[in-house]
Amino acid sequence: MKRREFLIASTAALAAGRIRRPPRARPTPSRAQLEWQQDELAMFLHFGVNTFTDREWGDGTEDPPIFAPANLDARQWARAARAAGFRAMILTAKHHDGFCLWPTATTEHSVANSPFRGGKGDVVREFTDACGAEGLKAGLYLSPWDRNASVYGDSQRYNDFYIAQLTELLTRYGPIAEVWFDGANGEGPNGRKQVYDWPRIWATVRSLQPNAVIFSDAGPDVRWIGNERGAAGETNWSTVDPAVVPYPGATGTGVTGMLQHGDPNGSVWRPGETDVSIRPGWFNHAAEDARVRTVDDLVSLYFTSVGRNSKLLLNVPPTRAGLLNAIDVSRIQGMHERLGAMFAHDYAAGHAVEWRVRGDGTAVMDLDLRAGPSISIASLGEDIRRGQRIARYRLEGESASGWRTLSEGTTIGYRKLERFEPATVQRIRLSILQSTDAPLPVRIGLYTG
Ligand code: FUL
């Protein structure tokens, strides 16, 4: 359709009140946010004193000598991640127990006082080196809640202490692609109340690692998806209203909905990250070896995260030996192979697409498949460099018995995956029934599944 015709069509739709045009340009991703999303898969590594005490939340009284991984090999982590299609890894440099996996000048509660490499070890260094060697991006988790630090709760002093830790991590180890701030704080009613200086924390990341994305419930670059089950919202906008989740751990009206679904009229680009563990816990517990997620389960997590305009941050925690467990490695490898087979042949590739915008502002894409393959998966994608626009769509297929609806949905964004009953179709039609701005052509991939 020519630009003039399109303008007439969208003006008519606006006049009819079908499209709500925001007052200013809609948000679009930064380069770092775009790359973050295109990576699709990142591996989370929870590792620390909890690995040795078999706990999920340490209380900060652990003795550093208990941290004694005898065969730690970060290259094994990175090789397994890369071979399974992951493009980044994020390590818990410090969890809530306050134990630091690098030799820090800020506390005695660190690897420097453990037997690991005779007290000369640095897990963060081995981790970032391994990421570099395997071509993976490195990310770090630095828990704000610290149950060991004596200054925790003395707000100004702890903020200084925390900034010093962050500064060590962001200046010693080369490029860090993602800095992860969790929102947990389990202090009870009589616990120490710490007021975090988020503006200062975020400004520190910006100045020391300007290309990193900052993750937290409140972004500012990437938001938590709101649960640890591995499910992004079926409707998932990458834009949010920042006032609804003003700081990590905020609980208020609308927080869960904003994290899960975003907001079509949100003023900032803040896509959701879906973090979930391959095991029942975040840390490795040998007793849970029989409960590692199956390949089927992992594939379905891919559909409910990457396939819903999110990114999958899958936790695969190292064992006490300091290695990824063979069961976990075989499951992620199985997931990679299954997905590879599923998306090996795109039946839409090379077929002519016809695109037209109707008088009412809705748009239609027709794809002539001629041969009539049996398909059961569709991958849809918007060009998010121009923002996220689609709010409702329908996918139909034409066979000898006529047209039938294959799937219907709301948002698409970077990637939307649909599974449906296998259908032998000659033509495919995607109708964009509602959008927040002028609809643009969508990437369509069709697979047998
Ligand atoms: C939460 C923590 O409390 C869990 O232990 C885990 O690290 C999860 C990813 O974030 O806030």
XYZ file of C-alpha atoms and ligand atoms in Angstrom:
460
model
C 0.000 0.000 0.000
C 1.224 3.465 -0.843
C 1.911 5.974 1.893
C -0.999 8.204 0.822
C -3.535 5.379 0.895
C -2.213 4.287 4.240
C -2.573 7.762 5.701
C -6.159 7.931 4.511
C -6.872 4.505 5.995
C -5.321 5.258 9.360
C -6.924 8.687 9.569
C -10.301 7.035 9.038
C -9.552 4.534 11.784
C -8.455 7.284 14.141
C -11.603 9.239 13.434
C -13.645 6.123 14.186
C -11.859 5.920 17.558
C -10.394 2.491 16.886
C -6.811 3.531 17.445
C -5.688 5.549 20.394
C -2.802 7.669 19.185
C -0.485 8.641 22.057
C 0.548 12.274 22.280
C 4.248 11.587 21.662
C 6.359 9.079 19.788
C 5.965 5.581 21.143
C 8.940 4.081 23.006
C 11.448 1.908 21.153
C 14.291 -0.269 22.489
C 17.845 0.950 22.976
C 20.551 -1.005 21.200
C 21.367 -2.897 24.387
C 17.688 -3.752 24.985
C 17.301 -4.959 21.410
C 20.343 -7.225 21.650
C 19.227 -8.465 25.052
C 15.925 -9.575 23.508
C 17.438 -11.108 20.384
C 19.657 -13.300 22.548
C 16.475 -15.135 23.650
C 18.208 -17.499 26.108
C 20.371 -16.726 29.124
C 21.571 -19.096 31.814
C 21.285 -18.194 35.492
C 23.822 -19.701 37.901
C 22.971 -19.704 41.593
C 26.100 -20.702 43.441
C 27.520 -19.877 46.869
C 27.432 -20.984 50.501
C 23.850 -22.264 50.071
C 25.240 -24.879 47.690
C 27.156 -26.285 50.657
C 24.500 -25.880 53.371
C 21.624 -27.092 51.170
C 19.614 -23.983 51.872
C 17.828 -21.526 49.592
C 18.352 -18.456 51.753
C 21.472 -18.384 53.908
C 21.370 -16.247 57.062
C 24.844 -14.747 56.800
C 26.350 -16.733 59.703
C 27.922 -19.349 57.393
C 31.602 -19.934 57.907
C 33.534 -19.013 54.729
C 35.577 -22.269 54.867
C 32.439 -24.264 54.007
C 32.759 -22.887 50.470
C 35.014 -25.569 48.978
C 34.241 -26.557 45.386
C 36.921 -29.110 44.586
C 36.596 -29.218 40.795
C 35.183 -25.860 39.820
C 35.322 -25.424 36.055
C 33.537 -22.349 34.728
C 34.496 -23.374 31.190
C 32.320 -26.473 31.639
C 29.380 -24.179 32.537
C 30.024 -21.956 29.538
C 30.530 -24.811 27.073
C 27.295 -26.474 28.165
C 25.441 -23.166 27.889
C 26.785 -22.349 24.482
C 26.223 -25.838 23.105
C 22.573 -25.567 24.201
C 21.998 -22.258 22.418
C 22.371 -19.860 25.351
C 23.975 -16.519 24.576
C 24.575 -15.112 28.058
C 25.141 -16.259 31.641
C 24.358 -14.485 34.911
C 26.140 -15.490 38.141
C 25.098 -14.752 41.742
C 28.222 -12.834 42.755
C 26.515 -12.316 46.127
C 23.219 -13.783 47.381
C 21.249 -12.732 50.478
C 23.800 -14.399 52.821
C 26.311 -11.728 51.842
C 29.057 -14.202 50.867
C 31.070 -12.744 47.970
C 32.342 -15.029 45.223
C 35.158 -12.590 44.483
C 37.954 -11.351 46.778
C 36.431 -8.068 47.846
C 37.948 -5.344 49.971
C 34.520 -4.634 51.487
C 34.068 -7.683 53.754
C 35.779 -10.741 55.178
C 32.768 -12.802 54.147
C 34.192 -13.980 50.835
C 36.081 -16.600 48.856
C 39.329 -15.066 50.107
C 38.652 -16.765 53.448
C 37.695 -20.111 51.958
C 39.890 -23.035 50.924
C 38.925 -22.496 47.256
C 42.228 -22.200 45.294
C 44.007 -21.847 48.625
C 42.241 -18.554 49.390
C 43.524 -17.048 46.139
C 40.447 -17.918 44.071
C 38.025 -15.598 42.327
C 34.854 -17.256 40.985
C 33.695 -14.055 39.272
C 36.998 -13.896 37.366
C 36.794 -17.534 36.275
C 33.173 -16.998 35.282
C 33.776 -13.858 33.211
C 36.876 -15.404 31.583
C 34.853 -18.488 30.642
C 32.081 -16.316 29.157
C 34.681 -14.466 27.088
C 36.302 -17.694 25.916
C 32.968 -19.170 24.789
C 31.597 -15.983 23.245
C 28.848 -15.520 25.841
C 27.762 -12.273 27.464
C 28.404 -12.070 31.198
C 25.929 -10.801 33.755
C 26.143 -10.427 37.540
C 23.606 -10.642 40.381
C 24.450 -8.633 43.480
C 21.790 -9.087 46.135
C 20.822 -5.788 47.758
C 19.555 -7.661 50.834
C 22.640 -8.681 52.831
C 22.199 -10.724 55.998
C 25.875 -10.641 56.893
C 26.924 -7.011 56.513
C 26.986 -5.330 59.933
C 26.112 -1.986 58.329
C 22.969 -3.370 56.703
C 20.056 -1.234 57.912
C 22.320 1.746 58.598
C 21.102 3.092 55.298
C 23.772 5.561 54.256
C 26.645 3.310 55.352
C 25.225 0.240 53.675
C 24.572 2.162 50.467
C 28.257 3.178 50.444
C 29.272 -0.437 51.098
C 26.970 -1.700 48.333
C 28.245 0.876 45.830
C 31.819 -0.181 46.681
C 30.931 -3.821 45.913
C 29.193 -2.839 42.692
C 32.181 -0.737 41.688
C 34.569 -3.655 42.195
C 32.369 -5.900 40.077
C 31.886 -3.389 37.290
C 35.495 -2.245 36.998
C 37.550 -5.425 37.376
C 36.004 -7.917 34.996
C 35.590 -6.314 31.578
C 32.231 -5.812 29.890
C 29.188 -6.845 31.916
C 26.060 -7.103 29.775
C 23.390 -7.331 32.478
C 23.292 -6.317 36.128
C 20.600 -8.143 38.069
C 18.944 -6.636 41.156
C 16.439 -8.913 42.849
C 13.645 -7.480 44.935
C 13.663 -9.982 47.834
C 13.885 -8.758 51.389
C 12.871 -11.140 54.113
C 13.547 -8.928 57.126
C 10.667 -9.421 59.585
C 8.781 -6.634 61.395
C 11.691 -6.241 63.837
C 14.317 -6.638 61.150
C 16.735 -4.019 59.971
C 15.144 -1.538 57.627
C 17.433 -0.533 54.804
C 16.514 2.292 52.476
C 18.328 1.624 49.215
C 19.599 4.500 47.130
C 18.338 3.198 43.769
C 19.096 6.338 41.769
C 22.717 6.161 42.925
C 22.941 2.412 42.290
C 21.613 2.758 38.759
C 23.791 5.799 38.036
C 26.834 3.763 39.110
C 26.000 1.025 36.588
C 25.374 3.606 33.868
C 28.701 5.310 34.404
C 30.823 2.151 34.816
C 29.098 -0.105 32.249
C 27.126 2.144 29.891
C 26.254 -0.766 27.594
C 24.806 -3.006 30.302
C 21.091 -3.516 30.762
C 19.848 -3.070 34.310
C 17.315 -5.648 35.484
C 14.951 -5.319 38.448
C 11.207 -5.261 39.112
C 11.529 -1.578 38.326
C 13.952 -1.879 35.428
C 15.057 0.626 34.369
C 16.007 -1.392 31.236
C 14.488 -4.823 31.769
C 11.686 -5.766 34.158
C 10.957 -8.932 36.111
C 8.012 -10.814 34.616
C 6.299 -11.128 38.004
C 6.551 -14.858 38.776
C 9.133 -17.616 38.981
C 7.040 -20.203 37.139
C 8.412 -19.375 33.716
C 5.286 -17.738 32.342
C 5.104 -14.313 30.743
C 1.638 -12.849 30.250
C -0.259 -14.028 27.167
C -0.673 -10.324 26.599
C 2.775 -8.866 27.061
C 3.691 -5.299 26.174
C 7.326 -4.247 26.343
C 6.209 -0.785 27.415
C 5.271 0.079 31.001
C 4.082 2.931 33.152
C 7.152 3.402 35.402
C 5.114 5.003 38.196
C 3.347 1.701 38.952
C 6.575 -0.132 39.981
C 8.806 2.666 41.274
C 11.506 0.506 42.946
C 12.509 -3.188 43.177
C 10.292 -5.139 45.555
C 7.472 -2.586 45.393
C 4.081 -4.040 46.242
C 1.099 -1.967 45.358
C -2.021 -2.008 43.278
C -1.308 -2.963 39.735
C 2.278 -4.148 40.295
C 1.714 -7.790 39.321
C -0.332 -6.833 36.276
C 2.258 -4.313 35.123
C 5.067 -6.883 35.495
C 3.144 -9.623 33.673
C 1.480 -7.618 30.945
C 3.155 -4.222 30.623
C 1.007 -1.356 29.392
C 0.130 -0.545 25.757
C 0.286 3.155 26.571
C 3.380 2.932 28.799
C 5.885 5.729 28.385
C 9.081 3.640 28.622
C 10.444 0.532 26.877
C 11.041 -2.101 29.560
C 10.669 -5.668 28.245
C 10.041 -8.539 30.670
C 12.570 -11.241 31.606
C 11.274 -14.662 32.655
C 13.499 -16.276 35.299
C 12.826 -19.855 36.323
C 14.890 -22.758 37.656
C 15.515 -26.110 35.995
C 15.192 -27.575 39.523
C 12.702 -26.993 42.344
C 15.217 -24.705 44.119
C 17.488 -21.962 42.832
C 20.560 -23.605 44.381
C 21.699 -27.128 43.584
C 20.549 -29.742 46.101
C 21.549 -33.333 45.336
C 18.246 -34.521 46.825
C 16.478 -32.828 43.916
C 18.389 -34.671 41.182
C 15.284 -36.676 40.310
C 13.220 -33.509 39.923
C 15.103 -31.760 37.140
C 12.706 -30.413 34.522
C 12.178 -32.671 31.528
C 12.934 -31.714 27.927
C 9.177 -31.382 27.260
C 8.865 -29.053 30.186
C 11.802 -26.911 29.036
C 10.385 -26.658 25.524
C 7.094 -25.534 26.951
C 8.911 -22.904 29.064
C 10.444 -21.591 25.836
C 6.958 -21.159 24.404
C 5.650 -19.348 27.499
C 8.646 -16.986 27.691
C 10.443 -16.358 24.383
C 7.194 -17.258 22.634
C 5.388 -14.527 24.563
C 7.640 -11.604 23.773
C 9.944 -12.261 26.746
C 13.400 -13.718 27.300
C 14.117 -16.953 29.150
C 16.627 -16.778 32.001
C 16.921 -20.443 32.919
C 18.693 -21.263 36.174
C 21.103 -24.220 35.978
C 22.924 -24.241 39.334
C 26.438 -25.701 39.799
C 26.949 -28.563 42.255
C 29.209 -28.635 45.312
C 31.978 -29.849 43.036
C 31.620 -26.605 41.064
C 30.282 -28.269 37.920
C 26.932 -28.377 36.174
C 25.196 -31.663 36.902
C 25.170 -34.141 33.980
C 21.379 -34.520 34.203
C 20.819 -30.771 33.881
C 23.278 -30.585 30.982
C 21.551 -33.384 29.107
C 18.150 -31.696 29.593
C 19.254 -28.332 28.193
C 20.946 -30.128 25.328
C 17.712 -32.036 24.715
C 15.768 -28.776 24.699
C 18.187 -27.322 22.159
C 17.883 -30.331 19.877
C 14.091 -30.411 20.143
C 13.790 -26.708 19.325
C 16.311 -27.076 16.510
C 14.254 -29.850 14.921
C 11.007 -27.943 15.433
C 12.233 -24.804 13.703
C 14.486 -26.468 11.118
C 12.257 -25.837 8.126
C 10.251 -22.664 7.682
C 7.405 -23.287 5.233
C 6.784 -19.564 4.887
C 10.305 -18.835 3.636
C 10.494 -17.682 0.061
C 6.730 -17.267 -0.426
C 5.273 -14.012 -1.615
C 3.481 -11.932 0.979
C 0.669 -9.568 0.119
C 0.089 -6.718 2.566
C -2.825 -4.341 2.593
C -4.338 -1.929 5.055
C -8.116 -1.740 4.897
C -10.194 1.385 5.031
C -10.907 0.817 8.725
C -7.169 0.807 9.586
C -6.942 -2.958 10.127
C -4.339 -4.782 8.053
C -4.161 -8.126 6.325
C -1.172 -10.214 5.281
C -1.711 -13.058 2.843
C 0.835 -15.728 2.179
C 0.463 -18.149 -0.696
C 1.988 -21.509 0.233
C 0.842 -23.394 -2.904
C 2.167 -26.838 -1.901
C -0.115 -27.119 1.143
C 2.156 -28.443 3.920
C 0.796 -29.597 7.273
C 1.758 -26.966 9.830
C 1.182 -26.721 13.581
C 3.402 -23.861 14.759
C 3.521 -20.220 13.736
C 6.169 -17.727 14.779
C 5.090 -14.090 14.468
C 7.289 -11.068 15.036
C 7.016 -7.306 14.878
C 9.911 -5.080 13.888
C 10.333 -3.802 17.456
C 12.913 -1.231 16.380
C 9.780 0.685 15.445
C 8.062 -0.064 18.736
C 5.416 -2.608 19.659
C 2.031 -1.956 18.088
C -0.223 -4.949 17.586
C -2.993 -5.394 20.159
C -5.186 -8.036 18.521
C -4.763 -10.399 15.590
C -6.142 -13.520 13.984
C -4.291 -16.187 12.022
C -6.275 -18.189 9.480
C -5.440 -20.941 7.047
C -7.187 -21.990 3.840
C -7.463 -25.639 2.910
C -9.665 -27.511 0.423
C -12.570 -27.181 2.879
C -12.228 -23.378 3.168
C -10.798 -20.943 5.694
C -10.389 -21.797 9.362
C -8.984 -19.897 12.324
C -5.663 -21.335 13.490
C -5.124 -18.989 16.406
C -6.119 -15.618 17.798
C -4.220 -13.403 20.158
C -3.465 -9.960 21.512
C 0.173 -8.824 21.555
C 2.988 -10.070 19.309
C 6.089 -7.958 20.003
C 9.522 -9.431 19.329
C 8.226 -12.982 19.010
C 4.936 -14.771 19.483
C 4.749 -18.537 19.117
C 1.460 -20.270 18.451
C 0.737 -23.974 18.470
C -2.405 -25.361 16.872
C -3.903 -28.576 15.541
C -1.914 -29.641 12.463
C -3.506 -28.094 9.399
C -2.796 -28.633 5.705
C -3.136 -25.173 4.186
C -2.511 -23.487 0.848
C -2.880 -19.949 2.089
C -2.248 -18.186 5.379
C -3.860 -14.936 6.432
C -2.816 -12.781 9.363
C -5.337 -10.052 10.197
C -4.177 -7.242 12.452
C -7.441 -6.239 14.070
C -6.219 -3.650 16.534
C -2.999 -1.746 16.986
C -1.748 1.230 18.949
C -0.203 2.840 15.889
C -0.162 2.275 12.128
C 0.254 -1.494 11.662
C 3.439 -2.695 9.981
C 4.150 -6.023 8.245
C 4.907 -8.945 10.551
C 7.563 -11.675 10.208
C 5.790 -14.992 9.796
C 7.416 -18.391 10.153
C 5.458 -21.660 9.733
C 6.597 -25.031 11.019
C 5.432 -28.602 11.254
C 6.371 -28.898 14.951
C 14.830 -13.958 44.525
C 15.703 -14.618 45.587
O 15.122 -14.509 46.873
C 15.857 -16.074 45.212
O 16.673 -16.757 46.131
C 16.460 -16.134 43.801
O 17.761 -15.558 43.818
C 15.583 -15.380 42.825
C 16.114 -15.382 41.426
O 15.428 -14.047 43.254
O 14.616 -12.634 44.813
